[in-house]
Short mmCIF file of C-alpha atoms in Angstrom, two decimals:
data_model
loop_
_atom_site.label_atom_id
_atom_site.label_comp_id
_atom_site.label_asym_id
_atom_site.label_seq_id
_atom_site.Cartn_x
_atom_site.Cartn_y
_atom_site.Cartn_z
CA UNK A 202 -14.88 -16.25 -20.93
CA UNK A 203 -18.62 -14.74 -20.61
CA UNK A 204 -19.07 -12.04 -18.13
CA UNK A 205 -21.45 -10.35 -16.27
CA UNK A 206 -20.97 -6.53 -16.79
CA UNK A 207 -22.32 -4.12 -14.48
CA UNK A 208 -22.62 -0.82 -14.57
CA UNK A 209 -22.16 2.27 -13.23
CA UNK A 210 -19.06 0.79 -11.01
CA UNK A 211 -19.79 3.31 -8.40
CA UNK A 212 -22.87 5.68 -8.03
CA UNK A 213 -23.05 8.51 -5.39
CA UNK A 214 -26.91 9.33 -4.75
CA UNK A 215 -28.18 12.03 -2.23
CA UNK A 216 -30.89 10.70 0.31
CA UNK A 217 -34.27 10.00 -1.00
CA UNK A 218 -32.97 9.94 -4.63
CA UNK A 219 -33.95 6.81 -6.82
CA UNK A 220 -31.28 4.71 -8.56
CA UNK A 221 -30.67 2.75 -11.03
CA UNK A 222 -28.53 0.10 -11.51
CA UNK A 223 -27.46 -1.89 -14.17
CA UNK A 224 -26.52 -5.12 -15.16
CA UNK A 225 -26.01 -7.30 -18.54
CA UNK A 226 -26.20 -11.29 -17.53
CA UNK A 227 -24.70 -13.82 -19.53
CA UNK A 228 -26.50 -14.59 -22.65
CA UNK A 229 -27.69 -18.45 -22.19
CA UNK A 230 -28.22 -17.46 -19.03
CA UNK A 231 -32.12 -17.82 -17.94
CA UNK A 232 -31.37 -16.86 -14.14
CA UNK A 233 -30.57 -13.56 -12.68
CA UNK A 234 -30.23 -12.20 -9.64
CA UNK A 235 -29.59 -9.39 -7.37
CA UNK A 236 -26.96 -9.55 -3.52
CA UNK A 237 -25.59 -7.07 -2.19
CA UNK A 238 -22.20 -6.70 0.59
CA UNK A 239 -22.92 -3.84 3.09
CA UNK A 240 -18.93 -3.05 3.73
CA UNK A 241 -17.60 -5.94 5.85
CA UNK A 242 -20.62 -7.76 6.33
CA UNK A 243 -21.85 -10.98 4.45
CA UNK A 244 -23.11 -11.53 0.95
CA UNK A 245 -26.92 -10.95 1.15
CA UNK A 246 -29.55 -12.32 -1.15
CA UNK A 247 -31.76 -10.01 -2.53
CA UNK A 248 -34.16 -11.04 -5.28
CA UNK A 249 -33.92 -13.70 -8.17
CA UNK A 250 -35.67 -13.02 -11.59
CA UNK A 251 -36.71 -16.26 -14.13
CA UNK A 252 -38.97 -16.03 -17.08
CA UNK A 253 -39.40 -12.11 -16.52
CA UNK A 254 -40.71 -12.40 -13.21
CA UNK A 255 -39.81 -12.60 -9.33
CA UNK A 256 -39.16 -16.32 -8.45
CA UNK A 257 -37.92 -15.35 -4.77
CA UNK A 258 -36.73 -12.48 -2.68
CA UNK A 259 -35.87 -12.32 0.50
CA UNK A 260 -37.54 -9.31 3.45
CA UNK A 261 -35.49 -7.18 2.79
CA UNK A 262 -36.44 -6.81 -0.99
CA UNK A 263 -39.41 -4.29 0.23
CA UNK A 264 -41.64 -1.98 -1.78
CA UNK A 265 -38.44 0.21 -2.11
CA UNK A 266 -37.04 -2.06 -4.70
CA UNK A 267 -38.13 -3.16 -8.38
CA UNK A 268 -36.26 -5.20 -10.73
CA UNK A 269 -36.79 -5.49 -14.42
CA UNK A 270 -35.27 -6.99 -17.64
CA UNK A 271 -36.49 -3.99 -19.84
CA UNK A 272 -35.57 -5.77 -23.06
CA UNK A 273 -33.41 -9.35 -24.35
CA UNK A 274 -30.12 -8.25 -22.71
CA UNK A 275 -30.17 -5.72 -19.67
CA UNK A 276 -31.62 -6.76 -15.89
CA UNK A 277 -31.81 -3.44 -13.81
CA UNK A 278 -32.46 -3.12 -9.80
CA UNK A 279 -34.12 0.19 -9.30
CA UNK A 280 -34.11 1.53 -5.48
CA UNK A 281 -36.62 4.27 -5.00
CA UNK A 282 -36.08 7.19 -2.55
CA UNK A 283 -32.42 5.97 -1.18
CA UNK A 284 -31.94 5.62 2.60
CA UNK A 285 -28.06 6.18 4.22
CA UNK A 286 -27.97 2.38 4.69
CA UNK A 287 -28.53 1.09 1.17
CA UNK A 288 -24.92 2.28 0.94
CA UNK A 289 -23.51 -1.26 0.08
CA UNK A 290 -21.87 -2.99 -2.64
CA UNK A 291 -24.49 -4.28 -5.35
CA UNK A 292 -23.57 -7.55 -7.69
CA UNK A 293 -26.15 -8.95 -10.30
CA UNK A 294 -25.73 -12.51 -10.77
CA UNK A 295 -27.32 -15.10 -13.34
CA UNK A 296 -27.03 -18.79 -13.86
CA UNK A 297 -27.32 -21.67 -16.19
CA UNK A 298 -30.89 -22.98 -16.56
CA UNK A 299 -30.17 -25.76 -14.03
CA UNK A 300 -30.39 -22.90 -11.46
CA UNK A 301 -26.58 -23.00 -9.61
CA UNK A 302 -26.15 -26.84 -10.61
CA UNK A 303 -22.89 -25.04 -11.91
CA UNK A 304 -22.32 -21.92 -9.76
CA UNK A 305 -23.49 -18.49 -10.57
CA UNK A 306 -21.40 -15.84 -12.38
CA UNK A 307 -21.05 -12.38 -10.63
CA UNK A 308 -20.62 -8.84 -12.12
CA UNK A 309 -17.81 -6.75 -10.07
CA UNK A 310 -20.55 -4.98 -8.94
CA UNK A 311 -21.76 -1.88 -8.31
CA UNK A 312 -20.36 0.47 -4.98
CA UNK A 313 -23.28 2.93 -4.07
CA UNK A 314 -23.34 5.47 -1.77
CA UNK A 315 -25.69 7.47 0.16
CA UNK A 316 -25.27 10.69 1.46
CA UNK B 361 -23.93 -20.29 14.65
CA UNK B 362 -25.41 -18.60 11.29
CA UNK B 363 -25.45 -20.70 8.12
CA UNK B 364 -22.42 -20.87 6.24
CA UNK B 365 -19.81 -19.72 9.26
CA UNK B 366 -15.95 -19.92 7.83
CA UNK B 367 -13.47 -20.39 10.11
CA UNK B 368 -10.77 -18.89 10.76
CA UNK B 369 -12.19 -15.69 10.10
CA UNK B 370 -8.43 -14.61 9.10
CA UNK B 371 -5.65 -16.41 8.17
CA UNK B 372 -1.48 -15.21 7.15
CA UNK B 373 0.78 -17.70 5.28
CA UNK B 374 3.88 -18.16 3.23
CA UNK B 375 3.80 -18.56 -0.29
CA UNK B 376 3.91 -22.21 -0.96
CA UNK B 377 1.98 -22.87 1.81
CA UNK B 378 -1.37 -24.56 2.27
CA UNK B 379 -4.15 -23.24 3.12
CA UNK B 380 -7.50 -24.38 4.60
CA UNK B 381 -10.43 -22.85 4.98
CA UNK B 382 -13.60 -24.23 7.06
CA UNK B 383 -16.65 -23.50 6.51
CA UNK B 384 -20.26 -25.00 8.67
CA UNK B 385 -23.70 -24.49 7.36
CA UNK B 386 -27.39 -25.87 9.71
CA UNK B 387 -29.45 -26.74 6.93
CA UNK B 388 -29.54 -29.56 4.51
CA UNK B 389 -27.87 -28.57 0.78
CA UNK B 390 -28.11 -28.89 -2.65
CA UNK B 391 -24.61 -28.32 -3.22
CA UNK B 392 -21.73 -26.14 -1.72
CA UNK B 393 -20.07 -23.20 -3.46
CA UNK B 394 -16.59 -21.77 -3.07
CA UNK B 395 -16.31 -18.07 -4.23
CA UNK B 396 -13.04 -16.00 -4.25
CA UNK B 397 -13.40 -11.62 -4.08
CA UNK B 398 -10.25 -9.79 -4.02
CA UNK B 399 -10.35 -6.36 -1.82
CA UNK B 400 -13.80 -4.60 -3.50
CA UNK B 401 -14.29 -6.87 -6.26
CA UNK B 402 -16.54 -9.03 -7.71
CA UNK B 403 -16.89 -12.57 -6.67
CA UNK B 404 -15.40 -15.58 -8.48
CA UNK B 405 -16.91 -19.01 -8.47
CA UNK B 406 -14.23 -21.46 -7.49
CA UNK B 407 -15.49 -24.55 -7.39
CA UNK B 408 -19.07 -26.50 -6.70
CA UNK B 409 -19.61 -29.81 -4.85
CA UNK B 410 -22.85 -31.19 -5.06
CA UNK B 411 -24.42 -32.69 -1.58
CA UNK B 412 -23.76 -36.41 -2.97
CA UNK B 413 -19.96 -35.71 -3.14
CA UNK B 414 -17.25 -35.78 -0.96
CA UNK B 415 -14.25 -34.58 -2.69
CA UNK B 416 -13.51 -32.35 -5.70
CA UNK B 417 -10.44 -31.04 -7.60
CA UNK B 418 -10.25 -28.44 -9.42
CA UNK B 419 -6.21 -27.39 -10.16
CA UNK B 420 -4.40 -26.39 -6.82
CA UNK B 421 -8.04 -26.00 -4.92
CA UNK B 422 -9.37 -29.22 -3.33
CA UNK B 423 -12.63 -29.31 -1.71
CA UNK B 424 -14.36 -31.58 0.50
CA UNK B 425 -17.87 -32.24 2.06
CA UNK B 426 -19.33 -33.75 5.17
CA UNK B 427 -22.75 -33.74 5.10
CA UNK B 428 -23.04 -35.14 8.51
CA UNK B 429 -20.87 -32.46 10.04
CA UNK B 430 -22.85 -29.83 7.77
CA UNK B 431 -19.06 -29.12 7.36
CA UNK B 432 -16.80 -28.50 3.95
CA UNK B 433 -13.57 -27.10 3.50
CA UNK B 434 -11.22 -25.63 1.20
CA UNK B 435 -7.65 -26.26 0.46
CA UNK B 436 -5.18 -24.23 -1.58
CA UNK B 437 -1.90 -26.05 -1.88
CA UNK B 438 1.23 -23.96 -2.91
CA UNK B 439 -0.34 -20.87 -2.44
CA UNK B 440 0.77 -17.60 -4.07
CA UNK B 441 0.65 -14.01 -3.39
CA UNK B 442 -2.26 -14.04 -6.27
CA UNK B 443 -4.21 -15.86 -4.10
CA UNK B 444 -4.71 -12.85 -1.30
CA UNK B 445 -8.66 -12.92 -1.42
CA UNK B 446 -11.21 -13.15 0.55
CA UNK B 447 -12.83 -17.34 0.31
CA UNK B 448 -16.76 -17.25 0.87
CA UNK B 449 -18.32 -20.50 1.13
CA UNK B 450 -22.16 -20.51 -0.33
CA UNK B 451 -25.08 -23.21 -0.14
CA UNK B 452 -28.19 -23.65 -2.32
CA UNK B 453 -31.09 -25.83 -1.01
CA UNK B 454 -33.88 -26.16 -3.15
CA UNK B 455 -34.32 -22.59 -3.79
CA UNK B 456 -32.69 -19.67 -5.41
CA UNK B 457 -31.31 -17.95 -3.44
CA UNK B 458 -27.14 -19.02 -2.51
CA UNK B 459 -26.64 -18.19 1.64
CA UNK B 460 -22.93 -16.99 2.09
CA UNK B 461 -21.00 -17.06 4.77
CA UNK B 462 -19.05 -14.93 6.43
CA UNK B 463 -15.14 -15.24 4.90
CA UNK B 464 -12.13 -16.08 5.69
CA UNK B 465 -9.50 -13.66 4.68
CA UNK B 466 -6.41 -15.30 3.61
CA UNK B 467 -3.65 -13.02 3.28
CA UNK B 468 0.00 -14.43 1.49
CA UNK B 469 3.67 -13.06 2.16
CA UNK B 470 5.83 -13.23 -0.41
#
């Protein structure tokens, strides 16, 4: 069955470093997007990417986030000069091109941590 | 309450047991998405039930929805130690963004 791979699993970044993270959606996919889980709180949305641009992201997808799908295959979510509470789980999503009509596909995601 | 509130927020069982999860949302809906994530993990899509439906299979999960409630749930019959997860109910209305709610944690004894 098709997967969304994500990579690294877990990334340990000192304060004010940037990250990278990585994510390969499904192929036919035309949707992708970012959530992340601070530990044991909810599922938040972060951004959602169509037709190599931002269709939607929510406040608190600020100017210290980018997204990109740098060629065919790879959508990255780049967070620029880390704060202590980014540290959260990070999943990249995508979806059919009927937009969730038949539920989105998750990566395992990736664990960062700040320190 | 927030959108997409599961109750109860924990829940212990036998295996072979049922188990049902709750789950209200406030706004209107698109559909309604079940997701699964064991301890750390990713999440798994279960199962989807579109705003005009009330009831969907899907092997031992059945899910229903009442729109006037703004209420669904989820049932696992015969449960199994395999099925120790975390159950996150999701809605999509006309946007792209799914809202999740807050889990229930189903834990299954042997």
């Amino acid at each position: 069955e098709p997967e969304v791979t994500q990579t690294p699993s877990h990334q340990v970044t000192q304060m004010g470093q940037e990250v990278i993270l990585r994510c390969v959606p499904i192929s036919n996919h035309l949707y992708f997007y970012w959530y992340r889980q601070i530990l044991g709180q909810k599922v938040e949305f972060l951004v959602s990417f169509y037709n190599n641009e931002i269709s939607e992201k929510s406040e608190i997808f600020d100017d210290q986030f980018s997204v990109e799908r740098p060629d065919g295959s790879n959508f990255t979510l780049k967070i620029r000069s880390t704060k202590l509470e980014d540290s959260a789980m990070y999943f990249c999503a995508s979806s059919e091109p009927d937009r969730g009509g038949y539920g989105y596909t998750f990566g395992s995601g990736t664990r960062l941590t700040v320190v | 309450s927030q959108q997409g509130e599961e109750d109860p927020q924990a829940l212990s069982i036998q295996e072979g047991e049922n188990a049902t999860m709750n789950c209200s949302y406030k706004t209107s809906i698109n559909n309604l998405q079940w997701y699964r994530q064991n301890s750390g993990r990713g999440l798994v899509h279960l199962i989807l039930i579109r705003s005009n439906e009330r009831e969907k299979h899907s092997g031992r999960l059945r899910v229903t929805l009442d729109t006037s409630k703004k209420s669904s749930s989820l049932l696992i019959t015969a449960s199994r130690a395999a099925d120790t997860a975390s159950y996150f109910c999701a809605t999509l209305y006309n946007t792209d963004k799914l809202i999740f709610g807050t889990g229930t944690r189903l834990q299954v004894f042997p």
